[in-house]
PDB file of C-alpha atoms and ligand atoms in Angstrom:
ATOM      1  CA  MET R   1      22.940-190.080  17.390  1.00 61.00           C
ATOM      2  CA  ASN R   2      22.938-193.407  19.263  1.00 83.00           C
ATOM      3  CA  GLU R   3      20.409-195.970  18.025  1.00 92.00           C
ATOM      4  CA  SER R   4      18.540-196.268  21.353  1.00 94.00           C
ATOM      5  CA  LEU R   5      18.201-192.470  21.556  1.00 96.00           C
ATOM      6  CA  ASN R   6      16.772-192.393  18.021  1.00 96.00           C
ATOM      7  CA  GLN R   7      14.407-195.160  19.052  1.00 97.00           C
ATOM      8  CA  LEU R   8      13.355-193.207  22.146  1.00 97.00           C
ATOM      9  CA  THR R   9      12.578-190.045  20.155  1.00 96.00           C
ATOM     10  CA  ALA R  10      10.602-192.088  17.605  1.00 97.00           C
ATOM     11  CA  ALA R  11       8.724-193.950  20.376  1.00 97.00           C
ATOM     12  CA  ILE R  12       7.648-190.685  22.033  1.00 96.00           C
ATOM     13  CA  LYS R  13       6.465-189.263  18.689  1.00 96.00           C
ATOM     14  CA  ALA R  14       4.456-192.433  18.019  1.00 97.00           C
ATOM     15  CA  GLY R  15       3.251-192.828  21.618  1.00 96.00           C
ATOM     16  CA  LYS R  16       4.817-196.294  22.014  1.00 97.00           C
ATOM     17  CA  ARG R  17       5.099-196.776  25.771  1.00 97.00           C
ATOM     18  CA  LYS R  18       6.927-200.105  25.909  1.00 97.00           C
ATOM     19  CA  ILE R  19       9.507-199.047  23.323  1.00 97.00           C
ATOM     20  CA  ALA R  20      10.011-195.707  25.099  1.00 97.00           C
ATOM     21  CA  ARG R  21      10.752-197.552  28.324  1.00 97.00           C
ATOM     22  CA  SER R  22      13.026-200.191  26.792  1.00 97.00           C
ATOM     23  CA  ALA R  23      14.945-197.628  24.699  1.00 97.00           C
ATOM     24  CA  THR R  24      15.465-195.519  27.832  1.00 96.00           C
ATOM     25  CA  ALA R  25      16.694-198.548  29.787  1.00 96.00           C
ATOM     26  CA  GLU R  26      19.020-199.543  26.925  1.00 96.00           C
ATOM     27  CA  ALA R  27      20.467-196.047  26.604  1.00 96.00           C
ATOM     28  CA  LEU R  28      21.113-195.815  30.335  1.00 94.00           C
ATOM     29  CA  GLU R  29      22.587-199.339  30.518  1.00 95.00           C
ATOM     30  CA  ALA R  30      24.870-198.454  27.599  1.00 94.00           C
ATOM     31  CA  GLY R  31      26.236-195.646  29.769  1.00 93.00           C
ATOM     32  CA  LEU R  32      24.798-192.742  27.784  1.00 94.00           C
ATOM     33  CA  SER R  33      24.471-189.564  29.829  1.00 91.00           C
ATOM     34  CA  PRO R  34      21.095-188.900  31.482  1.00 89.00           C
ATOM     35  CA  GLN R  35      21.156-185.462  29.803  1.00 87.00           C
ATOM     36  CA  SER R  36      21.405-187.035  26.326  1.00 92.00           C
ATOM     37  CA  VAL R  37      18.449-189.313  27.147  1.00 93.00           C
ATOM     38  CA  LEU R  38      16.480-186.295  28.376  1.00 89.00           C
ATOM     39  CA  ASP R  39      17.351-184.417  25.164  1.00 90.00           C
ATOM     40  CA  ALA R  40      16.081-187.320  23.031  1.00 94.00           C
ATOM     41  CA  LEU R  41      12.853-187.371  25.026  1.00 91.00           C
ATOM     42  CA  THR R  42      12.406-183.601  24.784  1.00 89.00           C
ATOM     43  CA  GLU R  43      13.005-183.740  21.022  1.00 93.00           C
ATOM     44  CA  GLY R  44      10.134-186.238  20.743  1.00 94.00           C
ATOM     45  CA  MET R  45       7.756-184.094  22.821  1.00 91.00           C
ATOM     46  CA  ASN R  46       8.754-180.939  20.901  1.00 89.00           C
ATOM     47  CA  ASP R  47       7.735-182.628  17.689  1.00 94.00           C
ATOM     48  CA  VAL R  48       4.417-183.715  19.244  1.00 93.00           C
ATOM     49  CA  GLY R  49       3.801-180.126  20.381  1.00 89.00           C
ATOM     50  CA  LYS R  50       4.518-178.731  16.914  1.00 92.00           C
ATOM     51  CA  ARG R  51       2.203-181.199  15.171  1.00 95.00           C
ATOM     52  CA  PHE R  52      -0.554-180.555  17.751  1.00 92.00           C
ATOM     53  CA  LYS R  53      -0.273-176.818  17.178  1.00 89.00           C
ATOM     54  CA  ALA R  54      -0.450-177.342  13.413  1.00 94.00           C
ATOM     55  CA  ASN R  55      -3.607-179.466  13.847  1.00 94.00           C
ATOM     56  CA  GLU R  56      -1.823-182.471  12.355  1.00 97.00           C
ATOM     57  CA  ILE R  57      -2.547-184.513  15.504  1.00 96.00           C
ATOM     58  CA  PHE R  58      -5.168-184.111  18.250  1.00 94.00           C
ATOM     59  CA  VAL R  59      -5.677-184.501  22.024  1.00 91.00           C
ATOM     60  CA  PRO R  60      -5.717-188.360  22.073  1.00 93.00           C
ATOM     61  CA  GLU R  61      -2.367-188.596  20.241  1.00 95.00           C
ATOM     62  CA  VAL R  62      -0.821-186.020  22.579  1.00 92.00           C
ATOM     63  CA  LEU R  63      -2.068-187.927  25.626  1.00 92.00           C
ATOM     64  CA  VAL R  64      -0.620-191.177  24.265  1.00 95.00           C
ATOM     65  CA  ALA R  65       2.734-189.482  23.583  1.00 94.00           C
ATOM     66  CA  ALA R  66       2.703-187.963  27.070  1.00 91.00           C
ATOM     67  CA  ARG R  67       2.125-191.401  28.592  1.00 93.00           C
ATOM     68  CA  ALA R  68       5.084-192.783  26.640  1.00 95.00           C
ATOM     69  CA  MET R  69       7.116-189.832  27.927  1.00 92.00           C
ATOM     70  CA  GLN R  70       6.072-190.706  31.493  1.00 90.00           C
ATOM     71  CA  LYS R  71       7.300-194.313  31.067  1.00 93.00           C
ATOM     72  CA  SER R  72      10.692-192.992  30.053  1.00 93.00           C
ATOM     73  CA  MET R  73      10.673-190.387  32.857  1.00 90.00           C
ATOM     74  CA  ASP R  74       9.919-193.092  35.460  1.00 91.00           C
ATOM     75  CA  LEU R  75      13.365-194.562  34.729  1.00 94.00           C
ATOM     76  CA  LEU R  76      15.148-191.311  34.006  1.00 90.00           C
ATOM     77  CA  GLU R  77      13.944-189.043  36.810  1.00 85.00           C
ATOM     78  CA  PRO R  78      15.718-190.757  39.752  1.00 88.00           C
ATOM     79  CA  ILE R  79      18.952-190.800  37.743  1.00 89.00           C
ATOM     80  CA  LEU R  80      18.604-187.134  36.787  1.00 84.00           C
ATOM     81  CA  ILE R  81      18.033-186.212  40.421  1.00 80.00           C
ATOM     82  CA  ALA R  82      20.975-188.372  41.580  1.00 83.00           C
ATOM     83  CA  SER R  83      23.228-186.700  38.988  1.00 81.00           C
ATOM     84  CA  GLY R  84      22.150-183.257  40.114  1.00 80.00           C
ATOM     85  CA  ILE R  85      20.477-182.464  36.763  1.00 80.00           C
ATOM     86  CA  GLU R  86      17.438-180.540  37.893  1.00 83.00           C
ATOM     87  CA  PRO R  87      14.940-178.760  35.666  1.00 91.00           C
ATOM     88  CA  LYS R  88      16.056-175.153  35.265  1.00 91.00           C
ATOM     89  CA  PHE R  89      12.567-173.679  35.584  1.00 96.00           C
ATOM     90  CA  SER R  90       9.485-174.462  37.622  1.00 97.00           C
ATOM     91  CA  ILE R  91       5.787-173.714  37.312  1.00 98.00           C
ATOM     92  CA  VAL R  92       2.906-173.932  39.759  1.00 98.00           C
ATOM     93  CA  ILE R  93      -0.263-174.742  37.852  1.00 98.00           C
ATOM     94  CA  GLY R  94      -3.926-175.300  38.663  1.00 98.00           C
ATOM     95  CA  THR R  95      -7.530-174.916  37.552  1.00 98.00           C
ATOM     96  CA  VAL R  96      -9.127-171.970  39.319  1.00 98.00           C
ATOM     97  CA  GLU R  97     -11.615-172.085  42.180  1.00 98.00           C
ATOM     98  CA  GLY R  98     -15.088-173.287  41.198  1.00 98.00           C
ATOM     99  CA  ASP R  99     -13.811-175.077  38.090  1.00 98.00           C
ATOM    100  CA  LEU R 100     -13.338-178.851  37.860  1.00 97.00           C
ATOM    101  CA  HIS R 101     -12.152-179.102  34.251  1.00 95.00           C
ATOM    102  CA  ASP R 102      -8.642-180.506  34.097  1.00 92.00           C
ATOM    103  CA  ILE R 103      -8.119-182.272  30.763  1.00 89.00           C
ATOM    104  CA  GLY R 104      -6.577-179.201  29.099  1.00 90.00           C
ATOM    105  CA  LYS R 105      -4.583-178.260  32.196  1.00 95.00           C
ATOM    106  CA  ASN R 106      -3.216-181.817  32.394  1.00 91.00           C
ATOM    107  CA  LEU R 107      -2.205-181.637  28.743  1.00 88.00           C
ATOM    108  CA  VAL R 108      -0.363-178.377  29.393  1.00 93.00           C
ATOM    109  CA  THR R 109       1.292-180.006  32.434  1.00 93.00           C
ATOM    110  CA  MET R 110       2.483-182.999  30.418  1.00 87.00           C
ATOM    111  CA  MET R 111       3.892-180.842  27.635  1.00 88.00           C
ATOM    112  CA  LEU R 112       5.707-178.677  30.190  1.00 92.00           C
ATOM    113  CA  LYS R 113       7.215-181.790  31.785  1.00 90.00           C
ATOM    114  CA  GLY R 114       8.276-182.905  28.304  1.00 85.00           C
ATOM    115  CA  ALA R 115      10.077-179.561  27.954  1.00 88.00           C
ATOM    116  CA  ASN R 116      11.872-180.277  31.261  1.00 89.00           C
ATOM    117  CA  PHE R 117       9.934-177.893  33.496  1.00 94.00           C
ATOM    118  CA  LYS R 118       9.443-178.878  37.123  1.00 95.00           C
ATOM    119  CA  VAL R 119       5.657-178.772  37.464  1.00 96.00           C
ATOM    120  CA  ILE R 120       3.820-178.424  40.763  1.00 98.00           C
ATOM    121  CA  ASP R 121       0.257-179.319  39.856  1.00 98.00           C
ATOM    122  CA  LEU R 122      -2.273-178.118  42.424  1.00 98.00           C
ATOM    123  CA  GLY R 123      -5.183-179.845  40.681  1.00 98.00           C
ATOM    124  CA  VAL R 124      -8.645-178.327  40.257  1.00 98.00           C
ATOM    125  CA  ASN R 125     -10.821-175.892  42.234  1.00 98.00           C
ATOM    126  CA  VAL R 126      -7.713-174.076  43.481  1.00 98.00           C
ATOM    127  CA  THR R 127      -8.194-171.000  45.660  1.00 98.00           C
ATOM    128  CA  ALA R 128      -6.039-167.861  45.676  1.00 98.00           C
ATOM    129  CA  GLU R 129      -4.780-168.884  49.101  1.00 98.00           C
ATOM    130  CA  THR R 130      -3.606-172.298  47.867  1.00 98.00           C
ATOM    131  CA  PHE R 131      -1.837-170.668  44.893  1.00 98.00           C
ATOM    132  CA  ALA R 132      -0.184-168.144  47.227  1.00 98.00           C
ATOM    133  CA  ASN R 133       0.942-170.885  49.645  1.00 98.00           C
ATOM    134  CA  ALA R 134       2.421-172.848  46.743  1.00 98.00           C
ATOM    135  CA  VAL R 135       4.271-169.741  45.534  1.00 97.00           C
ATOM    136  CA  ASN R 136       5.747-169.248  48.998  1.00 96.00           C
ATOM    137  CA  GLU R 137       6.703-172.898  49.288  1.00 97.00           C
ATOM    138  CA  HIS R 138       8.120-173.534  45.792  1.00 97.00           C
ATOM    139  CA  ASN R 139       9.242-170.112  44.599  1.00 96.00           C
ATOM    140  CA  PRO R 140       8.298-170.897  40.961  1.00 98.00           C
ATOM    141  CA  ASN R 141       9.310-168.966  37.834  1.00 98.00           C
ATOM    142  CA  VAL R 142       5.746-169.100  36.532  1.00 98.00           C
ATOM    143  CA  VAL R 143       2.231-169.591  37.907  1.00 98.00           C
ATOM    144  CA  GLY R 144      -0.292-171.001  35.430  1.00 98.00           C
ATOM    145  CA  LEU R 145      -4.058-170.686  35.794  1.00 98.00           C
ATOM    146  CA  SER R 146      -6.605-172.603  33.748  1.00 98.00           C
ATOM    147  CA  ALA R 147     -10.358-171.888  33.501  1.00 98.00           C
ATOM    148  CA  LEU R 148     -12.956-173.546  31.275  1.00 98.00           C
ATOM    149  CA  LEU R 149     -16.132-171.817  32.443  1.00 98.00           C
ATOM    150  CA  THR R 150     -17.225-168.266  31.780  1.00 98.00           C
ATOM    151  CA  THR R 151     -18.517-168.364  35.369  1.00 98.00           C
ATOM    152  CA  THR R 152     -15.014-169.004  36.738  1.00 98.00           C
ATOM    153  CA  MET R 153     -13.332-166.212  34.791  1.00 98.00           C
ATOM    154  CA  PRO R 154     -13.982-163.802  37.728  1.00 98.00           C
ATOM    155  CA  ALA R 155     -12.196-166.292  40.033  1.00 98.00           C
ATOM    156  CA  MET R 156      -9.234-166.212  37.641  1.00 98.00           C
ATOM    157  CA  GLU R 157      -9.280-162.418  37.819  1.00 98.00           C
ATOM    158  CA  SER R 158      -9.297-162.306  41.612  1.00 98.00           C
ATOM    159  CA  ILE R 159      -6.579-164.983  41.914  1.00 98.00           C
ATOM    160  CA  VAL R 160      -4.342-163.025  39.518  1.00 98.00           C
ATOM    161  CA  SER R 161      -5.037-159.885  41.519  1.00 98.00           C
ATOM    162  CA  GLU R 162      -4.091-161.632  44.817  1.00 98.00           C
ATOM    163  CA  LEU R 163      -0.959-163.174  43.285  1.00 98.00           C
ATOM    164  CA  ASN R 164       0.126-159.813  41.900  1.00 97.00           C
ATOM    165  CA  LYS R 165       0.115-158.482  45.471  1.00 96.00           C
ATOM    166  CA  LEU R 166       2.779-161.033  46.492  1.00 95.00           C
ATOM    167  CA  ASN R 167       6.275-159.717  46.526  1.00 81.00           C
ATOM    168  CA  ALA R 168       7.842-162.510  44.467  1.00 88.00           C
ATOM    169  CA  PRO R 169       9.505-162.536  41.042  1.00 93.00           C
ATOM    170  CA  PHE R 170       7.203-164.960  39.174  1.00 97.00           C
ATOM    171  CA  LYS R 171       5.154-164.432  36.025  1.00 98.00           C
ATOM    172  CA  ILE R 172       1.517-165.417  35.573  1.00 98.00           C
ATOM    173  CA  MET R 173       0.164-167.170  32.512  1.00 98.00           C
ATOM    174  CA  VAL R 174      -3.457-168.060  31.844  1.00 98.00           C
ATOM    175  CA  GLY R 175      -5.378-170.278  29.459  1.00 98.00           C
ATOM    176  CA  GLY R 176      -8.551-172.247  28.849  1.00 98.00           C
ATOM    177  CA  ALA R 177     -11.310-172.219  26.255  1.00 97.00           C
ATOM    178  CA  PRO R 178     -13.095-168.950  27.263  1.00 98.00           C
ATOM    179  CA  ILE R 179      -9.863-167.038  27.936  1.00 98.00           C
ATOM    180  CA  THR R 180      -8.488-164.554  25.413  1.00 98.00           C
ATOM    181  CA  GLN R 181      -5.378-162.410  25.096  1.00 98.00           C
ATOM    182  CA  GLU R 182      -7.537-159.361  25.764  1.00 98.00           C
ATOM    183  CA  PHE R 183      -8.921-160.868  28.993  1.00 98.00           C
ATOM    184  CA  ALA R 184      -5.427-161.878  30.125  1.00 98.00           C
ATOM    185  CA  GLU R 185      -4.217-158.303  29.674  1.00 98.00           C
ATOM    186  CA  GLN R 186      -7.314-156.889  31.355  1.00 98.00           C
ATOM    187  CA  ILE R 187      -6.800-158.963  34.531  1.00 98.00           C
ATOM    188  CA  GLY R 188      -3.054-158.279  34.758  1.00 97.00           C
ATOM    189  CA  ALA R 189      -1.668-161.666  33.696  1.00 98.00           C
ATOM    190  CA  ASP R 190       1.734-161.701  31.986  1.00 98.00           C
ATOM    191  CA  GLY R 191       0.698-163.993  29.172  1.00 98.00           C
ATOM    192  CA  TYR R 192      -2.027-166.068  27.531  1.00 98.00           C
ATOM    193  CA  SER R 193      -1.754-169.132  25.363  1.00 97.00           C
ATOM    194  CA  PRO R 194      -4.504-170.853  23.392  1.00 95.00           C
ATOM    195  CA  ASP R 195      -3.132-174.416  23.499  1.00 92.00           C
ATOM    196  CA  ALA R 196      -0.669-176.743  25.185  1.00 90.00           C
ATOM    197  CA  ALA R 197       2.130-176.369  22.631  1.00 88.00           C
ATOM    198  CA  SER R 198       1.976-172.552  22.757  1.00 93.00           C
ATOM    199  CA  ALA R 199       1.814-172.804  26.557  1.00 95.00           C
ATOM    200  CA  VAL R 200       5.300-174.348  26.575  1.00 93.00           C
ATOM    201  CA  GLU R 201       6.629-171.608  24.260  1.00 95.00           C
ATOM    202  CA  LEU R 202       5.033-168.933  26.447  1.00 97.00           C
ATOM    203  CA  ALA R 203       6.384-170.437  29.694  1.00 98.00           C
ATOM    204  CA  GLN R 204       9.871-170.562  28.156  1.00 96.00           C
ATOM    205  CA  LYS R 205       9.530-166.940  27.031  1.00 97.00           C
ATOM    206  CA  LEU R 206       8.360-165.835  30.494  1.00 98.00           C
ATOM    207  CA  CYS R 207      11.379-167.570  32.072  1.00 97.00           C
ATOM    208  CA  ALA R 208      13.923-166.055  29.660  1.00 92.00           C
TER     209      ALA R 208
HETATM  210 CO1  B1M N 301     -17.904-179.026  31.157  1.00 71.70          CO
HETATM  211  N1  B1M N 301     -18.387-177.398  30.224  1.00 71.70           N
HETATM  212  N2  B1M N 301     -19.097-178.525  32.615  1.00 71.70           N
HETATM  213  N3  B1M N 301     -17.431-180.737  31.900  1.00 71.70           N
HETATM  214  N4  B1M N 301     -17.103-179.429  29.535  1.00 71.70           N
HETATM  215  C1  B1M N 301     -17.709-177.101  28.971  1.00 71.70           C
HETATM  216  C2  B1M N 301     -16.415-176.296  29.167  1.00 71.70           C
HETATM  217  C3  B1M N 301     -18.790-176.344  28.116  1.00 71.70           C
HETATM  218  C4  B1M N 301     -18.225-175.404  27.045  1.00 71.70           C
HETATM  219  C5  B1M N 301     -19.795-177.358  27.533  1.00 71.70           C
HETATM  220  C6  B1M N 301     -20.957-176.691  26.812  1.00 71.70           C
HETATM  221  O1  B1M N 301     -21.875-176.252  27.428  1.00 71.70           O
HETATM  222  N5  B1M N 301     -20.886-176.625  25.499  1.00 71.70           N
HETATM  223  C7  B1M N 301     -19.557-175.592  29.265  1.00 71.70           C
HETATM  224  C8  B1M N 301     -19.044-174.214  29.627  1.00 71.70           C
HETATM  225  C9  B1M N 301     -19.939-173.113  29.111  1.00 71.70           C
HETATM  226  C10 B1M N 301     -19.477-171.779  29.544  1.00 71.70           C
HETATM  227  O2  B1M N 301     -18.902-171.585  30.551  1.00 71.70           O
HETATM  228  N6  B1M N 301     -19.747-170.831  28.691  1.00 71.70           N
HETATM  229  C11 B1M N 301     -19.421-176.595  30.406  1.00 71.70           C
HETATM  230  C12 B1M N 301     -20.272-176.635  31.532  1.00 71.70           C
HETATM  231  C13 B1M N 301     -21.436-175.657  31.530  1.00 71.70           C
HETATM  232  C14 B1M N 301     -20.080-177.533  32.593  1.00 71.70           C
HETATM  233  C15 B1M N 301     -20.922-177.694  33.850  1.00 71.70           C
HETATM  234  C16 B1M N 301     -21.401-176.379  34.507  1.00 71.70           C
HETATM  235  C17 B1M N 301     -22.115-178.585  33.463  1.00 71.70           C
HETATM  236  C18 B1M N 301     -23.132-178.789  34.559  1.00 71.70           C
HETATM  237  O3  B1M N 301     -22.849-179.413  35.538  1.00 71.70           O
HETATM  238  N7  B1M N 301     -24.271-178.192  34.349  1.00 71.70           N
HETATM  239  C19 B1M N 301     -19.986-178.491  34.776  1.00 71.70           C
HETATM  240  C20 B1M N 301     -19.112-177.558  35.623  1.00 71.70           C
HETATM  241  C21 B1M N 301     -18.320-178.313  36.660  1.00 71.70           C
HETATM  242  C22 B1M N 301     -17.311-177.407  37.290  1.00 71.70           C
HETATM  243  O4  B1M N 301     -16.243-177.239  36.729  1.00 71.70           O
HETATM  244  N8  B1M N 301     -17.639-176.802  38.408  1.00 71.70           N
HETATM  245  C23 B1M N 301     -19.147-179.210  33.783  1.00 71.70           C
HETATM  246  C24 B1M N 301     -18.562-180.456  34.028  1.00 71.70           C
HETATM  247  C25 B1M N 301     -17.806-181.159  33.119  1.00 71.70           C
HETATM  248  C26 B1M N 301     -17.305-182.571  33.357  1.00 71.70           C
HETATM  249  C27 B1M N 301     -16.888-182.830  34.823  1.00 71.70           C
HETATM  250  C28 B1M N 301     -18.420-183.527  32.981  1.00 71.70           C
HETATM  251  C29 B1M N 301     -16.151-182.674  32.302  1.00 71.70           C
HETATM  252  C30 B1M N 301     -14.762-182.269  32.842  1.00 71.70           C
HETATM  253  C31 B1M N 301     -13.882-183.477  33.093  1.00 71.70           C
HETATM  254  C32 B1M N 301     -12.486-183.066  33.375  1.00 71.70           C
HETATM  255  O5  B1M N 301     -11.978-182.049  32.944  1.00 71.70           O
HETATM  256  N9  B1M N 301     -11.840-183.904  34.147  1.00 71.70           N
HETATM  257  C33 B1M N 301     -16.571-181.617  31.287  1.00 71.70           C
HETATM  258  C34 B1M N 301     -16.067-181.560  29.967  1.00 71.70           C
HETATM  259  C35 B1M N 301     -15.198-182.705  29.522  1.00 71.70           C
HETATM  260  C36 B1M N 301     -16.380-180.487  29.088  1.00 71.70           C
HETATM  261  C37 B1M N 301     -16.044-180.345  27.595  1.00 71.70           C
HETATM  262  C38 B1M N 301     -16.961-181.322  26.866  1.00 71.70           C
HETATM  263  C39 B1M N 301     -14.619-180.607  27.180  1.00 71.70           C
HETATM  264  C40 B1M N 301     -13.558-179.763  27.902  1.00 71.70           C
HETATM  265  C41 B1M N 301     -12.209-180.322  27.537  1.00 71.70           C
HETATM  266  O6  B1M N 301     -11.628-181.098  28.266  1.00 71.70           O
HETATM  267  N10 B1M N 301     -11.703-179.991  26.330  1.00 71.70           N
HETATM  268  C42 B1M N 301     -16.420-178.821  27.324  1.00 71.70           C
HETATM  269  C43 B1M N 301     -17.069-178.594  25.973  1.00 71.70           C
HETATM  270  C44 B1M N 301     -16.069-178.547  24.874  1.00 71.70           C
HETATM  271  O7  B1M N 301     -15.015-177.944  25.008  1.00 71.70           O
HETATM  272  N11 B1M N 301     -16.409-179.158  23.769  1.00 71.70           N
HETATM  273  C45 B1M N 301     -17.171-178.452  28.531  1.00 71.70           C
HETATM  274  C46 B1M N 301     -10.445-180.570  25.775  1.00 71.70           C
HETATM  275  C47 B1M N 301      -9.233-179.803  26.324  1.00 71.70           C
HETATM  276  C48 B1M N 301      -7.952-180.423  25.751  1.00 71.70           C
HETATM  277  O8  B1M N 301      -9.325-178.484  25.877  1.00 71.70           O
HETATM  278  O9  B1M N 301      -9.654-177.629  28.218  1.00 71.70           O
HETATM  279  O10 B1M N 301      -9.839-176.073  26.207  1.00 71.70           O
HETATM  280  P1  B1M N 301      -9.234-177.233  26.863  1.00 71.70           P
HETATM  281  O11 B1M N 301      -7.656-177.012  26.987  1.00 71.70           O
HETATM  282  C49 B1M N 301      -6.852-176.550  25.912  1.00 71.70           C
HETATM  283  C50 B1M N 301      -6.736-175.023  25.841  1.00 71.70           C
HETATM  284  O12 B1M N 301      -7.856-174.349  26.347  1.00 71.70           O
HETATM  285  C51 B1M N 301      -5.454-174.705  26.547  1.00 71.70           C
HETATM  286  O13 B1M N 301      -4.632-175.833  26.270  1.00 71.70           O
HETATM  287  C52 B1M N 301      -5.443-177.008  26.272  1.00 71.70           C
HETATM  288  C53 B1M N 301      -4.849-178.003  25.330  1.00 71.70           C
HETATM  289  O14 B1M N 301      -4.643-177.476  24.047  1.00 71.70           O
HETATM  290  N12 B1M N 301      -5.412-174.499  27.981  1.00 71.70           N
HETATM  291  C54 B1M N 301      -4.392-173.780  28.535  1.00 71.70           C
HETATM  292  C55 B1M N 301      -6.183-174.958  28.974  1.00 71.70           C
HETATM  293  N13 B1M N 301      -5.716-174.567  30.152  1.00 71.70           N
HETATM  294  C56 B1M N 301      -4.598-173.834  29.928  1.00 71.70           C
HETATM  295  C57 B1M N 301      -3.724-173.198  30.798  1.00 71.70           C
HETATM  296  C58 B1M N 301      -2.654-172.518  30.253  1.00 71.70           C
HETATM  297  C59 B1M N 301      -2.463-172.453  28.878  1.00 71.70           C
HETATM  298  C60 B1M N 301      -3.320-173.087  27.996  1.00 71.70           C
HETATM  299  O15 B1M N 301      -1.740-171.856  30.992  1.00 71.70           O
HETATM  300  C61 B1M N 301      -1.744-172.037  32.382  1.00 71.70           C
END
């Protein structure tokens, strides 16, 4: 592989923002394809996801890697769009109504972006109506709901129930500290994941 692409992958893994940006600029100036730069970036984030899942690294390291990824994406995204290379899959994501916790949801969002998902992040305290409007507007492959409070689990249930009434071909995935596989099944979600790395694997599975 080209030296600047190797450097980019290594910079993402180590969370080195400046190097990620300069390696991206170098690769693009050298005429390497935007897709090959994206692949190098995704390889770095994949590795971060695997190590996070294996408890070899923790939230701060993932956040630092995600910021390095963003520096690279700032340069890459306009070029990807101009070349017609669009993410294949999209996800609408948000923290459910009544719940203001977003650190975990943001981590999931960053990892999904690193896996080349288009992410429409609705933020926190998101009502069923806002989710439904976003589904109608963006026609996503997946809708992701996050909840951190036992008191907002009923909101998750009613949002899933409302979304399941929509006549659209998307899947619903849920997560957050109090959520379990059993709860996900009980409320009619299509999948549950316990952490950000598994969330990417689940989203990919739901899109397959
Ligand atoms: Co709050 N809070 N909090 N809080 N807070 C908890 C969750 C709590 C467990 C603390 C405690 O009492 N021990 C408790 C909930 C208890 C319960 O429900 N049983 C609690 C409470 C009670 C409250 C308030 C009610 C406190 C009060 O005001 N009396 C209040 C509620 C506000 C509201 O939401 N309406 C409140 C407020 C806050 C802050 C605003 C101060 C702040 C949030 C800041 C923010 O998010 N911007 C906060 C924080 C930081 C926490 C703790 C300390 C940390 C949560 C966190 O970010 N974890 C938390 C206690 C704890 O966990 N130690 C606590 C790190 C994050 C990376 O993990 O979010 O689990 P997590 O995300 C993981 C996975 O769950 C998964 O992937 C992520 C990454 O691996 N995941 C998904 C998450 N979403 C996913 C979605 C997916 C897939 C996977 O698919 C779509």
